[in-house]
Short mmCIF file of C-alpha atoms and ligand atoms in Angstrom, two decimals:
data_model
loop_
_atom_site.label_atom_id
_atom_site.label_comp_id
_atom_site.label_asym_id
_atom_site.label_seq_id
_atom_site.Cartn_x
_atom_site.Cartn_y
_atom_site.Cartn_z
CA UNK A 256 114.39 98.27 86.68
CA UNK A 257 118.97 97.23 87.36
CA UNK A 258 118.90 99.54 91.08
CA UNK A 259 116.13 98.03 91.68
CA UNK A 260 116.83 95.89 94.61
CA UNK A 261 116.25 92.24 94.87
CA UNK A 262 113.39 92.19 97.51
CA UNK A 263 111.64 94.98 95.69
CA UNK A 264 112.49 93.00 91.78
CA UNK A 265 111.52 89.24 93.43
CA UNK A 266 108.31 87.49 94.65
CA UNK A 267 108.80 86.10 97.82
CA UNK A 268 107.04 82.82 98.15
CA UNK A 269 105.88 81.68 101.72
CA UNK A 270 106.64 77.87 103.24
CA UNK A 271 105.36 76.82 106.09
CA UNK A 272 108.34 74.23 107.08
CA UNK A 273 105.94 71.83 109.09
CA UNK A 274 103.82 70.50 106.31
CA UNK A 275 105.73 71.05 103.08
CA UNK A 276 107.98 68.04 102.75
CA UNK A 277 109.05 65.45 104.76
CA UNK A 278 112.08 63.11 104.73
CA UNK A 279 112.15 61.39 107.63
CA UNK A 280 108.98 59.41 107.19
CA UNK A 281 107.54 61.51 110.38
CA UNK A 282 104.54 63.17 109.62
CA UNK A 283 106.15 66.73 109.83
CA UNK A 284 107.99 68.33 107.65
CA UNK A 285 111.61 69.56 107.61
CA UNK A 286 114.15 71.37 106.79
CA UNK A 287 116.09 68.37 104.48
CA UNK A 288 112.66 68.48 103.16
CA UNK A 289 112.25 71.90 102.01
CA UNK A 290 115.96 71.72 100.03
CA UNK A 291 115.20 68.65 98.40
CA UNK A 292 112.61 70.86 96.73
CA UNK A 293 113.85 73.90 96.50
CA UNK A 294 114.39 73.13 91.96
CA UNK A 295 110.85 73.07 92.02
CA UNK A 296 110.38 76.74 93.64
CA UNK A 297 113.35 77.69 90.98
CA UNK A 298 111.19 76.54 88.54
CA UNK A 299 107.82 78.48 89.57
CA UNK A 300 110.51 80.85 89.28
CA UNK A 301 109.99 82.29 92.75
CA UNK A 302 113.42 84.80 94.21
CA UNK A 303 113.14 83.67 97.12
CA UNK A 304 111.44 81.44 99.64
CA UNK A 305 109.62 83.08 104.05
CA UNK A 306 110.15 80.09 106.13
CA UNK A 307 107.85 80.11 108.95
CA UNK A 308 109.63 79.44 112.81
CA UNK A 309 112.21 75.97 112.49
CA UNK A 310 113.63 77.56 115.93
CA UNK A 311 114.35 74.19 119.04
CA UNK A 312 110.78 75.12 120.41
CA UNK A 313 108.21 73.51 122.28
CA UNK A 314 105.91 73.65 119.92
CA UNK A 315 102.88 76.11 121.39
CA UNK A 316 102.16 77.44 119.42
CA UNK A 317 103.65 75.14 116.43
CA UNK A 318 107.24 76.73 116.09
CA UNK A 319 106.10 81.41 117.33
CA UNK A 320 107.42 79.36 120.84
CA UNK A 321 110.70 79.79 120.44
CA UNK A 322 112.80 78.41 122.74
CA UNK A 323 115.91 78.85 121.31
CA UNK A 324 117.01 81.28 118.70
CA UNK A 325 120.04 80.30 117.20
CA UNK A 326 119.68 75.88 117.02
CA UNK A 327 117.01 74.35 113.91
CA UNK A 328 114.19 72.15 115.87
CA UNK A 329 114.77 68.56 116.11
CA UNK A 330 111.55 68.18 113.78
CA UNK A 331 113.11 70.09 111.57
CA UNK A 332 117.11 68.80 112.23
CA UNK A 333 119.33 70.18 112.50
CA UNK A 334 121.83 74.00 112.39
CA UNK A 335 123.58 71.68 109.25
CA UNK A 336 120.76 71.14 107.98
CA UNK A 337 119.92 75.02 107.51
CA UNK A 338 123.17 75.29 105.96
CA UNK A 339 122.12 72.45 103.19
CA UNK A 340 119.66 74.79 102.25
CA UNK A 341 120.80 77.91 102.54
CA UNK A 342 123.73 76.37 100.16
CA UNK A 343 121.71 74.88 98.06
CA UNK A 344 118.44 77.74 97.53
CA UNK A 345 122.32 79.57 96.75
CA UNK A 346 123.21 77.60 94.54
CA UNK A 347 119.68 77.71 93.30
CA UNK A 348 119.15 81.25 92.44
CA UNK A 349 117.06 81.73 95.83
CA UNK A 350 117.44 84.12 98.84
CA UNK A 351 116.08 82.30 101.91
CA UNK A 352 114.43 84.45 104.35
CA UNK A 353 113.37 83.43 108.30
CA UNK A 354 111.23 84.76 110.84
CA UNK A 355 112.02 86.30 113.42
CA UNK A 356 109.69 86.11 116.82
CA UNK A 357 110.75 88.70 119.07
CA UNK A 358 107.49 89.92 120.87
CA UNK A 359 107.87 86.61 123.19
CA UNK A 360 109.64 83.60 123.79
CA UNK A 361 108.49 80.33 124.42
CA UNK A 362 108.07 79.46 128.20
CA UNK A 363 111.09 77.06 127.94
CA UNK A 364 113.75 80.05 126.65
CA UNK A 365 116.04 80.29 129.16
CA UNK A 366 115.61 84.09 129.53
CA UNK A 367 111.90 82.88 130.94
CA UNK A 368 113.11 80.33 133.11
CA UNK A 369 115.45 82.44 135.08
CA UNK A 370 113.20 86.03 134.65
CA UNK A 371 110.48 83.25 137.13
CA UNK A 372 112.87 81.48 139.33
CA UNK A 373 112.42 84.92 142.19
CA UNK A 374 112.59 88.59 142.05
CA UNK A 375 116.08 89.75 141.82
CA UNK A 376 116.58 87.25 138.88
CA UNK A 377 118.76 89.61 136.44
CA UNK A 378 116.51 88.66 134.55
CA UNK A 379 113.53 89.33 135.57
CA UNK A 380 113.03 92.94 133.57
CA UNK A 381 113.87 90.53 130.67
CA UNK A 382 109.58 90.41 130.98
CA UNK A 383 107.33 92.53 131.95
CA UNK A 384 105.61 91.30 135.81
CA UNK A 385 103.18 93.17 137.19
CA UNK A 386 102.41 93.22 140.57
CA UNK A 387 98.34 92.14 140.60
CA UNK A 388 95.21 94.22 142.34
CA UNK A 389 94.58 94.77 145.61
CA UNK A 390 92.29 91.45 145.19
CA UNK A 391 94.50 89.92 143.19
CA UNK A 392 93.06 90.48 140.00
CA UNK A 393 95.18 91.06 137.37
CA UNK A 394 96.76 94.35 136.20
CA UNK A 395 93.91 95.39 134.03
CA UNK A 396 92.11 93.70 131.21
CA UNK A 397 94.43 93.00 128.70
CA UNK A 398 93.21 90.08 126.73
CA UNK A 399 95.62 86.94 125.18
CA UNK A 400 94.68 86.82 121.15
CA UNK A 401 93.75 83.13 121.78
CA UNK A 402 91.56 83.52 124.49
CA UNK A 403 91.47 84.43 128.20
CA UNK A 404 92.86 87.85 129.39
CA UNK A 405 96.95 88.52 128.98
CA UNK A 406 98.02 87.65 132.24
CA UNK A 407 99.66 85.08 133.86
CA UNK A 408 100.24 83.80 137.95
CA UNK A 409 103.24 82.09 138.63
CA UNK A 410 102.94 81.59 142.80
CA UNK A 411 106.40 81.28 143.19
CA UNK A 412 107.29 84.70 143.40
CA UNK A 413 103.55 85.62 143.60
CA UNK A 414 102.78 87.84 139.65
CA UNK A 415 101.00 88.46 136.95
CA UNK A 416 103.16 88.58 133.73
CA UNK A 417 102.19 89.49 130.31
CA UNK A 418 101.37 86.83 126.94
CA UNK A 419 99.43 88.91 124.17
CA UNK A 420 99.33 85.14 123.15
CA UNK A 421 99.58 81.47 124.34
CA UNK A 422 100.38 81.11 128.15
CA UNK A 423 103.47 79.62 127.19
CA UNK A 424 104.22 82.72 125.20
CA UNK A 425 105.50 84.22 127.74
CA UNK A 426 106.44 88.50 126.13
CA UNK A 427 109.86 90.53 126.60
CA UNK A 428 110.28 93.21 128.02
CA UNK A 429 111.38 95.88 125.18
CA UNK A 430 112.60 98.53 127.03
CA UNK A 431 114.89 96.81 128.71
CA UNK A 432 118.32 97.26 126.32
CA UNK A 433 119.67 93.97 127.73
CA UNK A 434 116.43 92.38 125.48
CA UNK A 435 117.18 94.71 122.64
CA UNK A 436 120.73 94.27 122.30
CA UNK A 437 120.36 90.01 122.82
CA UNK A 438 117.58 89.46 120.97
CA UNK A 439 120.09 91.53 118.10
CA UNK A 440 122.72 89.54 118.45
CA UNK A 441 120.19 86.90 117.79
CA UNK A 442 119.60 88.33 114.35
CA UNK A 443 123.07 89.08 113.79
CA UNK A 444 123.54 84.63 114.55
CA UNK A 445 121.63 84.02 110.95
CA UNK A 446 122.44 87.57 108.98
CA UNK A 447 125.94 86.25 109.03
CA UNK A 448 125.55 82.96 108.00
CA UNK A 449 123.97 84.39 105.14
CA UNK A 450 119.90 84.20 105.52
CA UNK A 451 119.06 86.95 103.11
CA UNK A 452 115.86 88.70 105.97
CA UNK A 453 113.81 88.14 108.32
CA UNK A 454 110.06 88.67 108.21
CA UNK A 455 109.02 89.51 111.64
CA UNK A 456 106.34 88.47 113.29
CA UNK A 457 104.47 90.70 115.26
CA UNK A 458 105.90 93.93 114.73
CA UNK A 459 103.94 96.42 115.79
CA UNK A 460 102.80 93.96 119.48
CA UNK A 461 106.70 94.33 120.51
CA UNK A 462 105.99 97.84 123.16
CA UNK A 463 103.65 98.32 125.63
CA UNK A 464 101.91 101.12 127.55
CA UNK A 465 103.83 101.96 130.11
CA UNK A 466 101.32 102.85 132.31
CA UNK A 467 98.93 99.88 132.21
CA UNK A 468 96.66 100.81 131.02
CA UNK A 469 93.06 98.93 130.21
CA UNK A 470 92.36 98.81 126.67
CA UNK A 471 88.78 100.09 126.22
CA UNK A 472 85.59 98.34 125.14
CA UNK A 473 85.25 97.83 121.76
CA UNK A 474 81.99 98.79 120.88
CA UNK A 475 80.78 97.12 117.44
CA UNK A 476 81.77 93.81 118.96
CA UNK A 477 79.49 91.59 119.63
CA UNK A 478 79.44 87.21 121.12
CA UNK A 479 80.20 85.76 118.87
CA UNK A 480 82.71 87.62 117.01
CA UNK A 481 87.00 86.74 118.33
CA UNK A 482 86.40 87.35 121.96
CA UNK A 483 90.20 89.46 121.65
CA UNK A 484 88.15 92.01 119.54
CA UNK A 485 86.48 93.11 122.86
CA UNK A 486 89.03 94.78 123.91
CA UNK A 487 90.69 97.99 121.03
CA UNK A 488 93.83 97.11 121.61
CA UNK A 489 95.08 100.99 121.54
CA UNK A 490 97.37 100.08 124.71
CA UNK A 491 98.78 96.84 123.70
CA UNK A 492 99.67 97.07 120.59
CA UNK A 493 100.91 99.74 117.92
CA UNK A 494 102.55 102.09 120.21
CA UNK A 495 104.03 105.06 119.96
CA UNK A 496 108.17 104.01 121.39
CA UNK A 497 107.45 101.30 118.83
CA UNK A 498 108.87 103.58 116.17
CA UNK A 499 111.99 103.16 117.92
CA UNK A 500 112.25 99.23 118.41
CA UNK A 501 112.02 98.84 114.40
CA UNK A 502 114.65 101.38 114.12
CA UNK A 503 117.19 100.51 116.42
CA UNK A 504 116.72 96.88 113.85
CA UNK A 505 116.38 97.50 111.19
CA UNK A 506 119.81 99.76 111.69
CA UNK A 507 120.57 95.75 112.45
CA UNK A 508 119.92 94.84 108.93
CA UNK A 509 121.79 97.65 107.86
CA UNK A 510 124.80 96.28 109.16
CA UNK A 511 125.21 93.63 106.11
CA UNK A 512 124.48 94.32 101.98
CA UNK A 513 120.64 94.02 100.88
CA UNK A 514 118.87 92.38 102.96
CA UNK A 515 115.03 93.24 103.82
CA UNK A 516 113.33 93.08 107.27
CA UNK A 517 109.70 92.35 107.05
CA UNK A 518 107.31 93.13 108.89
CA UNK A 519 104.19 91.10 109.81
CA UNK A 520 101.28 94.42 110.64
CA UNK A 521 97.15 94.04 110.33
CA UNK A 522 97.05 97.56 110.51
CA UNK A 523 94.95 99.87 108.51
CA UNK A 524 96.53 101.81 105.98
CA UNK A 525 97.17 104.67 107.45
CA UNK A 526 98.75 103.58 110.40
CA UNK A 527 100.68 100.60 108.31
CA UNK A 528 102.89 102.60 106.29
CA UNK A 529 103.99 104.43 109.25
CA UNK A 530 105.94 101.33 109.97
CA UNK A 531 108.71 101.87 107.40
CA UNK A 532 110.37 104.56 109.47
CA UNK A 533 109.91 108.47 109.16
CA UNK A 534 113.39 108.27 107.60
CA UNK A 535 112.64 105.83 105.06
CA UNK A 536 114.84 103.94 108.06
CA UNK A 537 111.71 101.37 109.14
CA UNK A 538 110.57 97.74 107.54
CA UNK A 539 111.04 97.21 104.47
CA UNK A 540 108.35 95.27 103.56
CA UNK A 541 105.17 96.35 105.77
CA UNK A 542 102.82 93.59 105.25
CA UNK A 543 100.32 94.99 103.30
CA UNK A 544 97.43 92.50 103.66
CA UNK A 545 94.49 94.34 101.77
CA UNK A 546 93.62 91.38 99.58
CA UNK A 547 94.00 89.31 102.79
CA UNK A 548 91.27 90.64 105.15
CA UNK A 549 88.98 92.99 102.92
CA UNK A 550 86.31 90.86 100.72
CA UNK A 551 86.88 89.80 97.22
CA UNK A 552 84.61 91.95 95.60
CA UNK A 553 85.69 94.58 93.32
CA UNK A 554 84.89 98.18 95.71
CA UNK A 555 87.02 97.30 97.98
CA UNK A 556 89.97 95.45 95.72
CA UNK A 557 89.94 99.25 93.61
CA UNK A 558 89.51 100.78 97.38
CA UNK A 559 92.32 99.14 98.53
CA UNK A 560 94.90 99.64 95.44
CA UNK A 561 93.73 103.33 95.23
CA UNK A 562 94.26 104.16 98.81
CA UNK A 563 97.84 101.99 99.83
CA UNK A 564 98.89 103.36 96.72
CA UNK A 565 98.38 107.02 97.99
CA UNK A 566 99.26 106.46 101.71
CA UNK A 567 103.53 105.09 100.88
CA UNK A 568 106.14 107.23 101.77
CA UNK A 569 108.07 108.54 99.25
CA UNK A 570 110.48 105.76 98.56
CA UNK A 571 108.83 103.51 100.31
CA UNK A 572 107.90 100.18 98.09
CA UNK A 573 104.52 98.36 97.64
CA UNK A 574 103.82 94.84 98.85
CA UNK A 575 101.03 92.13 98.28
CA UNK A 576 99.49 88.78 100.77
CA UNK A 577 96.91 87.57 99.33
CA UNK A 578 97.28 84.30 101.78
CA UNK A 579 99.64 82.78 104.80
CA UNK A 580 99.33 80.27 107.58
CA UNK A 581 96.99 82.23 109.66
CA UNK A 582 94.21 83.11 107.03
CA UNK A 583 92.12 81.47 104.91
CA UNK A 584 92.82 80.22 101.38
CA UNK A 585 92.03 82.29 98.92
CA UNK A 586 90.53 79.22 96.94
CA UNK A 587 87.40 78.98 99.55
CA UNK A 588 87.68 82.33 100.54
CA UNK A 589 87.18 83.62 96.59
CA UNK A 590 86.34 80.07 94.61
CA UNK A 591 88.55 78.53 92.41
CA UNK A 592 87.29 80.75 89.56
CA UNK A 593 88.21 84.44 90.97
CA UNK A 594 91.77 82.81 93.49
CA UNK A 595 92.96 83.14 89.65
CA UNK A 596 91.71 85.99 88.84
CA UNK A 597 92.97 87.27 91.99
CA UNK A 598 96.82 85.73 91.29
CA UNK A 599 96.41 87.76 88.53
CA UNK A 600 95.70 91.21 90.38
CA UNK A 601 99.32 89.69 92.90
CA UNK A 602 101.33 89.50 90.16
CA UNK A 603 100.76 92.12 88.18
CA UNK A 604 100.46 95.37 91.10
CA UNK A 605 102.85 97.28 91.72
CA UNK A 606 105.23 95.83 94.86
CA UNK A 607 106.55 92.64 95.37
CA UNK A 608 104.18 89.72 95.45
CA UNK A 609 104.14 86.73 98.73
CA UNK A 610 102.64 83.41 97.73
CA UNK A 611 101.42 80.49 99.87
CA UNK A 612 103.18 77.81 99.81
CA UNK A 613 100.21 76.20 97.77
CA UNK A 614 98.38 78.89 96.64
CA UNK A 615 99.54 77.76 92.90
CA UNK A 616 97.85 75.39 93.14
CA UNK A 617 94.46 76.25 93.58
CA UNK A 618 95.34 74.48 97.28
CA UNK A 619 91.81 74.94 99.56
CA UNK A 620 90.76 75.09 103.38
CA UNK A 621 90.91 71.33 104.86
CA UNK A 622 87.89 69.78 107.21
CA UNK A 623 90.17 68.86 109.92
CA UNK A 624 87.94 66.77 112.49
CA UNK A 625 86.90 68.50 115.81
CA UNK A 626 89.93 65.12 117.65
CA UNK A 627 92.50 65.64 115.02
CA UNK A 628 92.13 69.64 115.39
CA UNK A 629 95.95 71.10 116.38
CA UNK A 630 96.28 74.24 116.61
CA UNK A 631 95.86 76.51 119.62
CA UNK A 632 93.76 79.00 118.75
CA UNK A 633 90.89 75.98 117.57
CA UNK A 634 91.38 74.69 120.68
CA UNK A 635 91.50 77.43 123.49
CA UNK A 636 88.98 79.45 121.06
CA UNK A 637 87.06 77.15 118.97
CA UNK A 638 86.73 75.16 116.45
CA UNK A 639 86.02 77.28 113.51
CA UNK A 640 88.93 79.85 114.70
CA UNK A 641 91.09 76.93 114.38
CA UNK A 642 93.84 77.13 111.61
CA UNK A 643 95.00 73.97 110.88
CA UNK A 644 92.59 73.92 107.53
CA UNK A 645 94.64 75.70 105.74
CA UNK A 646 97.69 74.49 107.28
CA UNK A 647 97.43 70.87 105.00
CA UNK A 648 100.30 68.49 103.79
CA UNK A 649 102.31 70.80 100.94
CA UNK A 650 100.41 68.44 97.21
CA UNK A 651 103.15 66.67 94.80
CA UNK A 652 101.74 64.31 93.47
CA UNK A 653 99.05 62.00 93.05
CA UNK A 654 101.02 59.22 95.83
CA UNK A 655 100.07 58.52 98.68
CA UNK A 656 100.17 61.50 100.79
CA UNK A 657 100.47 63.43 98.09
CA UNK A 658 104.05 63.28 98.26
CA UNK A 659 104.50 64.99 100.88
CA UNK A 660 105.65 61.78 103.33
CA UNK A 661 105.84 58.00 103.90
CA UNK A 662 104.56 57.68 107.18
CA UNK A 663 101.53 56.27 107.07
CA UNK A 664 99.33 59.30 108.61
CA UNK A 665 101.03 62.79 108.12
CA UNK A 666 100.52 65.65 111.14
CA UNK A 667 97.39 67.35 109.18
CA UNK A 668 95.03 65.24 107.17
CA UNK A 669 95.83 65.91 103.06
CA UNK A 670 92.97 67.96 100.69
CA UNK A 671 91.08 64.54 100.08
CA UNK A 672 91.42 66.62 96.26
CA UNK A 673 95.20 66.00 95.68
CA UNK A 674 94.39 63.80 92.78
CA UNK A 675 93.47 66.42 91.10
CA UNK A 676 95.64 69.81 92.45
CA UNK A 677 98.84 68.59 92.44
CA UNK A 678 102.45 69.46 91.74
CA UNK A 679 103.29 66.91 89.02
CA UNK A 680 99.71 66.81 87.51
CA UNK A 681 99.58 70.46 87.18
CA UNK A 682 102.61 71.20 85.14
CA UNK A 683 101.35 68.69 82.78
CA UNK A 684 98.29 70.47 82.03
CA UNK A 685 98.39 74.06 80.40
CA UNK A 686 95.10 75.14 81.72
CA UNK A 687 95.92 74.64 85.01
CA UNK A 688 97.06 76.58 88.76
CA UNK A 689 100.08 75.92 88.69
CA UNK A 690 100.88 76.60 84.98
CA UNK A 691 98.62 80.19 85.22
CA UNK A 692 101.36 81.01 87.58
CA UNK A 693 104.59 79.63 85.98
CA UNK A 694 102.87 82.36 83.43
CA UNK A 695 102.11 85.04 85.47
CA UNK A 696 105.50 84.86 87.14
CA UNK A 697 107.25 84.59 83.82
CA UNK A 698 106.11 87.65 82.40
CA UNK A 699 106.70 89.40 85.82
CA UNK A 700 109.69 88.76 85.77
CA UNK A 701 110.09 89.39 81.91
CA UNK A 702 108.65 92.54 81.32
CA UNK A 703 110.27 95.65 83.69
CA UNK A 704 106.46 97.53 82.82
CA UNK A 705 104.65 94.54 84.70
CA UNK A 706 107.84 94.64 87.79
CA UNK A 707 108.15 97.67 88.63
CA UNK A 708 107.18 99.38 86.21
CA UNK A 709 104.32 102.68 87.68
CA UNK A 710 100.64 101.78 87.94
CA UNK A 711 97.71 103.75 86.79
CA UNK A 712 94.99 102.74 87.95
CA UNK A 713 91.73 103.51 85.53
CA UNK A 714 87.68 104.26 87.16
CA UNK A 715 86.13 101.23 86.32
CA UNK A 716 82.75 100.07 88.81
CA UNK A 717 80.59 97.01 88.43
CA UNK A 718 82.98 94.26 89.02
CA UNK A 719 85.50 95.20 87.20
CA UNK A 720 89.01 96.10 88.80
CA UNK A 721 91.88 97.38 85.84
CA UNK A 722 95.45 99.47 85.45
CA UNK A 723 98.26 100.28 84.35
CA UNK A 724 101.58 99.13 84.11
CA UNK A 725 104.16 100.93 82.18
CA UNK A 726 107.54 100.95 81.81
CA UNK A 727 109.79 103.62 78.95
CA UNK A 728 107.46 102.62 75.67
CA UNK A 729 105.77 99.52 76.70
CA UNK A 730 102.14 100.27 78.57
CA UNK A 731 100.14 96.66 80.31
CA UNK A 732 96.01 97.28 80.50
CA UNK A 733 95.18 95.13 83.42
CA UNK A 734 91.44 94.20 83.41
CA UNK A 735 90.07 91.45 86.10
CA UNK A 736 86.57 90.88 86.90
CA UNK A 737 85.72 90.06 89.85
CA UNK A 738 81.83 89.32 89.38
CA UNK A 739 80.43 85.42 87.36
CA UNK A 740 79.10 88.05 84.27
CA UNK A 741 80.47 89.41 82.32
CA UNK A 742 81.65 93.39 81.61
CA UNK A 743 82.84 95.19 79.31
CA UNK A 744 85.41 97.78 79.71
CA UNK A 745 85.66 100.66 77.34
CA UNK A 746 88.45 101.42 76.85
CA UNK A 747 88.96 105.32 75.66
CA UNK A 748 91.23 104.44 71.99
CA UNK A 749 93.84 101.83 73.81
CA UNK A 750 94.32 98.47 71.73
CA UNK A 751 96.16 95.88 72.09
CA UNK A 752 97.21 92.36 72.34
CA UNK A 753 95.96 89.73 74.50
CA UNK A 754 98.95 88.31 76.67
CA UNK A 755 97.35 86.33 78.57
CA UNK A 756 93.94 85.29 80.46
CA UNK A 757 93.96 83.90 83.49
CA UNK A 758 91.73 80.87 81.44
CA UNK A 759 94.89 80.35 79.58
CA UNK A 760 92.95 81.62 76.26
CA UNK A 761 92.11 83.92 73.68
CA UNK A 762 96.15 84.73 73.30
CA UNK A 763 97.52 87.15 71.06
CA UNK A 764 93.76 88.18 69.95
CA UNK A 765 93.36 91.97 68.91
CA UNK A 766 91.29 94.11 71.10
CA UNK A 767 90.22 97.95 70.59
CA UNK A 768 86.90 99.54 71.08
CA UNK A 769 85.71 97.62 74.38
CA UNK A 770 87.42 95.06 76.58
CA UNK A 771 85.16 92.16 76.97
CA UNK A 772 85.60 89.82 79.70
CA UNK A 773 83.45 86.73 80.97
CA UNK A 774 83.13 85.99 84.34
CA UNK A 775 85.32 85.25 86.41
CA UNK A 776 88.46 86.38 83.88
CA UNK A 777 90.85 88.28 84.01
CA UNK A 778 93.10 89.48 81.26
CA UNK A 779 97.27 91.34 80.36
CA UNK A 780 96.80 93.32 76.94
CA UNK A 781 100.08 94.58 76.12
CA UNK A 782 98.86 98.10 74.68
CA UNK A 783 100.31 99.59 71.10
C1 NOJ B 196 101.44 85.58 114.00
C2 NOJ B 196 102.02 84.23 112.66
O1 NOJ B 196 101.96 84.06 111.95
C3 NOJ B 196 100.79 83.30 113.67
O2 NOJ B 196 101.11 81.94 113.29
C4 NOJ B 196 101.41 83.17 115.68
O3 NOJ B 196 100.35 81.82 115.67
C5 NOJ B 196 101.25 83.66 116.68
N1 NOJ B 196 101.63 85.40 114.96
C6 NOJ B 196 102.55 84.27 117.49
O4 NOJ B 196 103.57 84.07 116.85
#
């Protein structure tokens, strides 16, 4: 294990800064709030904190619309607050990963203001401008992720500009070398300050077809599906030339010691793994969203595990994600009982795990009244598409607003069951979600076999998922029952002692012959 890097042996914890901790009483989380809670993350045992965008932004997409890549938004604090956060994290032995949004800027970014000022402005070609069709309509059928056509008409200069998300998020033209250099310098600004890495937003979207060909219709699409999926994004996503950009971006990280580049990429496994780079010169961790996008059922989970490990190129390091600020929470998708089983999977599979804030408490999606919806996806497309439910405030204690803010009303409502599910309460409860997470993390970080050890999947059926982890002479069996009824796993001559169960009982029990699992139970056995 000694020769592995921190992001290989470590655990990433995602903080959504609006909802982690408010220190100013305005109802929105901020950097000083995060700093005040770093000791909790150290206690939990995670290695790195990834902070979703905290840069200057008009907040059309809650920070994923950056108007200054080198400054902190006043809502979150000032640059000095960030420096404090970083220093305190490093003092506590925690790494800090920031969020880089290269695909698009805010429409308020000075570059875009210049670009749209006239057709002969030197920054015109920093964004993607196109003439209309002869009848004045948009150049092609490309759709925006947040609804409608991805082209916005600019009256002043009589051209359309392309935006993969909101019209307030114009896409940069990464075919322009000047854009690359300027954006890479923005990365260096933070890497020079000591930031330990970046998660790169929609990494596979940075380059679009230079011939602007129409996307083909999606034969599987039907009304009621996400409108963006009506066409297959063949010419707007995962273009072959994007690999050059990823390689060039990775080279910036290689100018420094041990920094990590993580790519946000929603693609089928076989296409995802190309982002490791042909010669291992791509992203260190192309985010693996298999457990986020597939239903939490044994057959797809078994299939994902098998196919993912088989697809990883030599030298590539795996990773697993269970939730984030864009997708319904695992406790809501799978139910609270199964969310414990899913946590055991996340923290015992081979590869760097990423935990989304609050999932360690068993937080569920929070229903948001229609008049309180904040997310542009919910506002523009359909309330059911809103990502607000998974972005509600972190639940720290049983005091008003869960200890998140002293404001009368936080920016999104706090879950109604926060008095039962919060850090203070769960810390003291030997059977809580949080206790389970802490035990899982502790075990993973103290047992090389469960950390960077090898993984061999067992051939199981029904509701069972099982694998063995090994390092030297130490072997663990992990058995997960994804069903509500009991299940029995033949041990084929293996025997050992139970080290941990999702119910946090049966510890030390001897097992041989077959491992009997209760419904919704996961078990870790130290094999002898
Ligand atoms: C992915 C981010 O996670 C999401 O929150 C954001 O809306 C889009 N990229 C656009 O930046």
